[in-house]
């Protein structure tokens, strides 16, 4: 498993490699409580035409927390830029879900020359909703000391939509997620959770994004509802919105075929 030693951390990523010389690169950034694993259906479908790279943010997946536990969105954006430099990638297509979208908007607004196109999934340009902050901080505190078990029943409906949770696919999706989550250092994950709850808004910078942008959201996403996606589209010139039926906050694995098709069709324009 490749790691890049950048910004004082051992940054884990996966790299499918170039399917052909000069093939375009698609970098994918995951949502909170996940890892690059949440894009495995898209990697499987696209790796024959794109160099597919997934990243694990600080304190999540196989990337350890920073020594100072910093996990704010600006630090994560700096990690991503450092990884692109490490890999010798000047400009890439970028897709980010939730937390990955927070990073993607910063990357596209502040490093426009690095982004060929932008896909934002189940994310928000604003701060965390005030009524959710206290709830998420409490969940972070319980998780830090006791793990996911005591809070699983509250977290699952935030991370997944009712269609998946009520279906026969629940175990094949939620089971691996829980197994991967159990291997993460809980102190680092708590820092990641607080990085999301305490994030600064990126909305004032949306008008600086020049990359062609596709915004995707699950119709049943309660963490970042459709209205959040609509606000992003309103702030980025030429952005397009797609709402995925029967999907919650983790659309890439809840409705993988539908999301992959949207991403595939969008990237085919370039």
Coordinates of C-alpha atoms in Angstrom, one line a residue:
X1 CA 0.0 0.0 0.0
X2 CA 1.7 3.3 -1.1
X3 CA 2.3 6.1 1.3
X4 CA 3.6 9.5 0.6
X5 CA 5.5 11.2 3.4
X6 CA 4.2 14.8 3.1
X7 CA 3.5 17.6 5.6
X8 CA 4.9 15.4 8.4
X9 CA 2.4 12.6 7.9
X10 CA 2.4 9.2 6.1
X11 CA -0.4 9.9 3.6
X12 CA -1.9 6.7 2.3
X13 CA -3.3 6.5 -1.2
X14 CA -4.2 3.9 -3.8
X15 CA -3.1 4.3 -7.5
X16 CA -4.5 2.1 -10.3
X17 CA -1.7 3.3 -12.6
X18 CA -2.0 4.6 -16.1
X19 CA -4.2 2.3 -18.3
X20 CA -2.4 3.8 -21.3
X21 CA 0.3 6.4 -21.8
X22 CA -1.0 9.9 -21.0
X23 CA -4.3 8.7 -19.7
X24 CA -6.1 11.3 -17.6
X25 CA -6.0 11.1 -13.8
X26 CA -9.0 11.1 -11.5
X27 CA -8.3 11.7 -7.8
X28 CA -11.0 10.8 -5.3
X29 CA -11.4 12.1 -1.7
X30 CA -13.7 10.3 0.7
X31 CA -16.2 11.4 3.3
X32 CA -15.9 11.4 7.1
X33 CA -15.7 8.0 8.8
X34 CA -14.7 6.4 5.6
X35 CA -11.5 5.9 3.4
X36 CA -10.7 5.7 -0.2
X37 CA -12.5 2.4 -0.1
X38 CA -15.9 4.2 -0.6
X39 CA -14.9 4.8 -4.3
X40 CA -14.1 1.1 -5.1
X41 CA -17.0 0.7 -7.5
X42 CA -16.0 3.8 -9.4
X43 CA -12.3 2.7 -9.5
X44 CA -13.3 -0.7 -10.8
X45 CA -15.5 0.8 -13.6
X46 CA -13.1 3.6 -14.7
X47 CA -9.6 2.3 -14.2
X48 CA -9.4 1.0 -17.8
X49 CA -9.6 4.6 -19.0
X50 CA -8.4 6.7 -16.1
X51 CA -5.5 6.6 -13.7
X52 CA -7.6 6.4 -10.5
X53 CA -6.1 7.6 -7.2
X54 CA -7.9 7.5 -3.9
X55 CA -6.7 9.2 -0.8
X56 CA -7.2 8.6 3.0
X57 CA -7.4 11.8 4.9
X58 CA -5.5 12.4 8.2
X59 CA -6.6 10.0 10.9
X60 CA -8.8 7.9 8.6
X61 CA -8.3 4.8 6.6
X62 CA -4.6 3.9 6.6
X63 CA -3.4 7.5 7.1
X64 CA -2.4 8.2 10.8
X65 CA -3.3 11.4 12.5
X66 CA -0.9 14.3 12.4
X67 CA 1.3 14.7 15.5
X68 CA -0.7 17.8 16.5
X69 CA -4.0 16.2 15.6
X70 CA -4.8 19.0 13.2
X71 CA -7.5 17.9 10.8
X72 CA -9.0 21.1 9.6
X73 CA -10.0 21.5 5.9
X74 CA -7.1 23.8 5.0
X75 CA -4.6 21.3 6.3
X76 CA -6.3 18.5 4.3
X77 CA -6.2 20.7 1.2
X78 CA -2.5 21.2 1.8
X79 CA -2.0 17.5 2.1
X80 CA -3.7 16.9 -1.2
X81 CA -1.6 19.5 -3.0
X82 CA 1.5 18.0 -1.5
X83 CA 0.5 14.5 -2.7
X84 CA -0.1 15.8 -6.3
X85 CA 3.4 17.4 -6.2
X86 CA 4.8 14.1 -4.8
X87 CA 3.2 12.2 -7.7
X88 CA 4.3 14.8 -10.3
X89 CA 0.7 15.6 -11.2
X90 CA 0.1 19.1 -12.4
X91 CA -3.7 19.0 -13.1
X92 CA -6.3 16.3 -12.4
X93 CA -9.9 15.6 -12.5
X94 CA -11.1 15.5 -8.8
X95 CA -14.1 13.9 -7.2
X96 CA -14.9 14.4 -3.5
X97 CA -17.7 13.2 -1.3
X98 CA -18.7 15.2 1.8
X99 CA -15.4 15.9 3.6
X100 CA -13.7 15.2 0.3
X101 CA -16.0 17.8 -1.3
X102 CA -15.0 20.4 1.4
X103 CA -11.4 19.8 0.3
X104 CA -12.2 19.8 -3.4
X105 CA -13.9 23.2 -3.3
X106 CA -10.8 24.6 -1.6
X107 CA -8.5 23.0 -4.1
X108 CA -10.5 24.3 -7.1
X109 CA -10.9 27.8 -5.6
X110 CA -7.4 28.3 -4.4
X111 CA -5.4 26.1 -6.9
X112 CA -7.4 26.5 -10.1
X113 CA -4.5 25.3 -12.2
X114 CA -4.6 21.9 -10.5
X115 CA -8.2 21.0 -11.3
X116 CA -9.4 20.0 -14.8
X117 CA -12.9 19.2 -13.6
X118 CA -14.7 18.9 -10.3
X119 CA -17.3 16.4 -9.1
X120 CA -18.8 17.2 -5.7
X121 CA -20.9 14.5 -4.0
X122 CA -23.1 14.9 -0.9
X123 CA -21.3 17.9 0.4
X124 CA -21.8 21.5 1.6
X125 CA -20.1 24.8 1.1
X126 CA -21.4 26.2 4.4
X127 CA -20.5 25.6 8.0
X128 CA -22.0 22.7 9.9
X129 CA -25.6 23.3 10.9
X130 CA -25.6 24.7 14.4
X131 CA -28.3 22.3 15.6
X132 CA -26.0 19.4 14.6
X133 CA -22.7 20.6 16.0
X134 CA -23.5 19.6 19.6
X135 CA -24.8 16.2 18.5
X136 CA -21.7 15.4 16.5
X137 CA -19.4 16.5 19.2
X138 CA -21.1 14.2 21.6
X139 CA -20.9 11.4 19.2
X140 CA -17.2 12.1 18.7
X141 CA -16.6 12.0 22.5
X142 CA -18.4 8.7 22.9
X143 CA -16.7 7.2 19.9
X144 CA -13.3 8.3 21.2
X145 CA -13.6 6.3 24.4
X146 CA -16.0 3.5 23.6
X147 CA -15.8 3.0 19.8
X148 CA -18.7 2.9 17.3
X149 CA -20.8 0.3 19.1
X150 CA -22.7 2.6 21.5
X151 CA -23.4 5.2 18.8
X152 CA -23.9 3.0 15.7
X153 CA -27.7 3.2 15.8
X154 CA -27.5 7.0 15.6
X155 CA -24.6 7.2 13.1
X156 CA -25.9 4.7 10.5
X157 CA -29.0 6.8 9.5
X158 CA -26.8 9.8 9.0
X159 CA -24.3 8.0 6.8
X160 CA -26.7 5.8 4.8
X161 CA -30.2 6.3 3.4
X162 CA -33.3 4.2 4.3
X163 CA -33.3 2.3 1.0
X164 CA -29.9 0.7 1.7
X165 CA -30.5 0.2 5.4
X166 CA -33.8 -1.6 4.7
X167 CA -32.4 -3.7 1.9
X168 CA -30.6 -7.1 1.5
X169 CA -27.5 -5.1 0.5
X170 CA -27.1 -3.6 4.0
X171 CA -24.7 -6.2 5.3
X172 CA -22.4 -6.1 2.2
X173 CA -22.0 -2.4 2.5
X174 CA -22.3 -1.6 6.3
X175 CA -20.3 -4.7 7.3
X176 CA -17.1 -3.7 5.5
X177 CA -17.5 -0.1 6.6
X178 CA -17.7 -1.2 10.3
X179 CA -14.8 -3.5 9.9
X180 CA -12.6 -0.8 8.4
X181 CA -13.7 1.7 11.0
X182 CA -12.7 -0.7 13.8
X183 CA -9.0 -0.5 12.6
X184 CA -8.7 3.3 12.9
X185 CA -7.0 5.0 15.8
X186 CA -10.0 6.6 17.5
X187 CA -8.1 9.6 18.7
X188 CA -7.3 10.5 15.1
X189 CA -10.8 9.9 14.0
X190 CA -12.2 12.1 16.7
X191 CA -9.9 14.9 15.4
X192 CA -11.3 14.3 11.9
X193 CA -14.9 14.5 13.2
X194 CA -14.1 17.8 14.9
X195 CA -12.4 19.1 11.8
X196 CA -15.8 18.6 10.0
X197 CA -18.0 20.0 12.8
X198 CA -15.8 23.1 13.3
X199 CA -15.0 23.8 9.6
X200 CA -15.1 27.3 8.1
X201 CA -17.5 27.8 5.2
X202 CA -16.1 27.8 1.7
X203 CA -19.2 29.5 0.1
X204 CA -17.6 32.9 -0.2
X205 CA -15.0 31.4 -2.5
X206 CA -17.2 29.5 -4.8
X207 CA -17.2 32.2 -7.4
X208 CA -13.4 31.6 -7.8
X209 CA -14.0 28.1 -9.1
X210 CA -13.5 27.9 -12.8
X211 CA -13.4 24.2 -13.4
X212 CA -16.4 22.5 -15.0
X213 CA -18.4 21.2 -12.0
X214 CA -20.9 18.4 -11.5
X215 CA -22.7 18.3 -8.1
X216 CA -24.3 15.0 -7.1
X217 CA -26.5 14.4 -4.0
X218 CA -28.6 11.5 -2.8
X219 CA -32.3 12.4 -2.5
X220 CA -32.4 11.0 1.0
X221 CA -29.1 12.6 2.3
X222 CA -29.8 14.0 5.8
X223 CA -26.2 15.0 6.5
X224 CA -26.0 17.4 3.5
X225 CA -29.5 17.5 2.0
X226 CA -30.4 18.5 -1.5
X227 CA -30.7 22.2 -0.5
X228 CA -27.0 22.2 0.3
X229 CA -26.2 20.9 -3.2
X230 CA -28.4 23.5 -4.7
X231 CA -26.6 26.3 -2.9
X232 CA -23.3 25.0 -4.3
X233 CA -24.7 25.0 -7.9
X234 CA -25.9 28.5 -7.4
X235 CA -22.4 29.6 -6.4
X236 CA -20.3 28.0 -9.2
X237 CA -20.8 29.3 -12.7
X238 CA -22.1 26.6 -15.0
X239 CA -22.3 23.9 -12.3
X240 CA -24.9 21.2 -12.9
X241 CA -26.9 19.3 -10.3
X242 CA -27.9 15.6 -10.3
X243 CA -30.1 14.1 -7.6
X244 CA -29.7 10.3 -7.2
X245 CA -32.8 8.5 -6.2
X246 CA -32.8 6.1 -3.3
X247 CA -29.4 7.3 -2.0
X248 CA -28.4 8.8 1.3
X249 CA -25.1 10.5 2.3
X250 CA -22.8 7.7 0.9
X251 CA -24.1 7.7 -2.6
X252 CA -21.0 6.1 -4.2
X253 CA -21.6 2.8 -2.4
X254 CA -25.4 3.1 -1.9
X255 CA -26.2 3.6 -5.6
X256 CA -22.8 2.8 -7.3
X257 CA -24.1 2.2 -10.8
X258 CA -26.0 5.4 -10.9
X259 CA -23.2 7.5 -9.5
X260 CA -20.6 5.9 -11.7
X261 CA -22.7 6.5 -14.8
X262 CA -23.0 10.2 -13.9
X263 CA -19.3 10.6 -13.3
X264 CA -18.4 8.6 -16.4
X265 CA -20.7 10.7 -18.6
X266 CA -19.4 13.9 -17.1
X267 CA -15.7 13.0 -17.6
X268 CA -16.3 11.9 -21.2
X269 CA -16.7 15.6 -22.1
X270 CA -13.0 16.2 -21.5

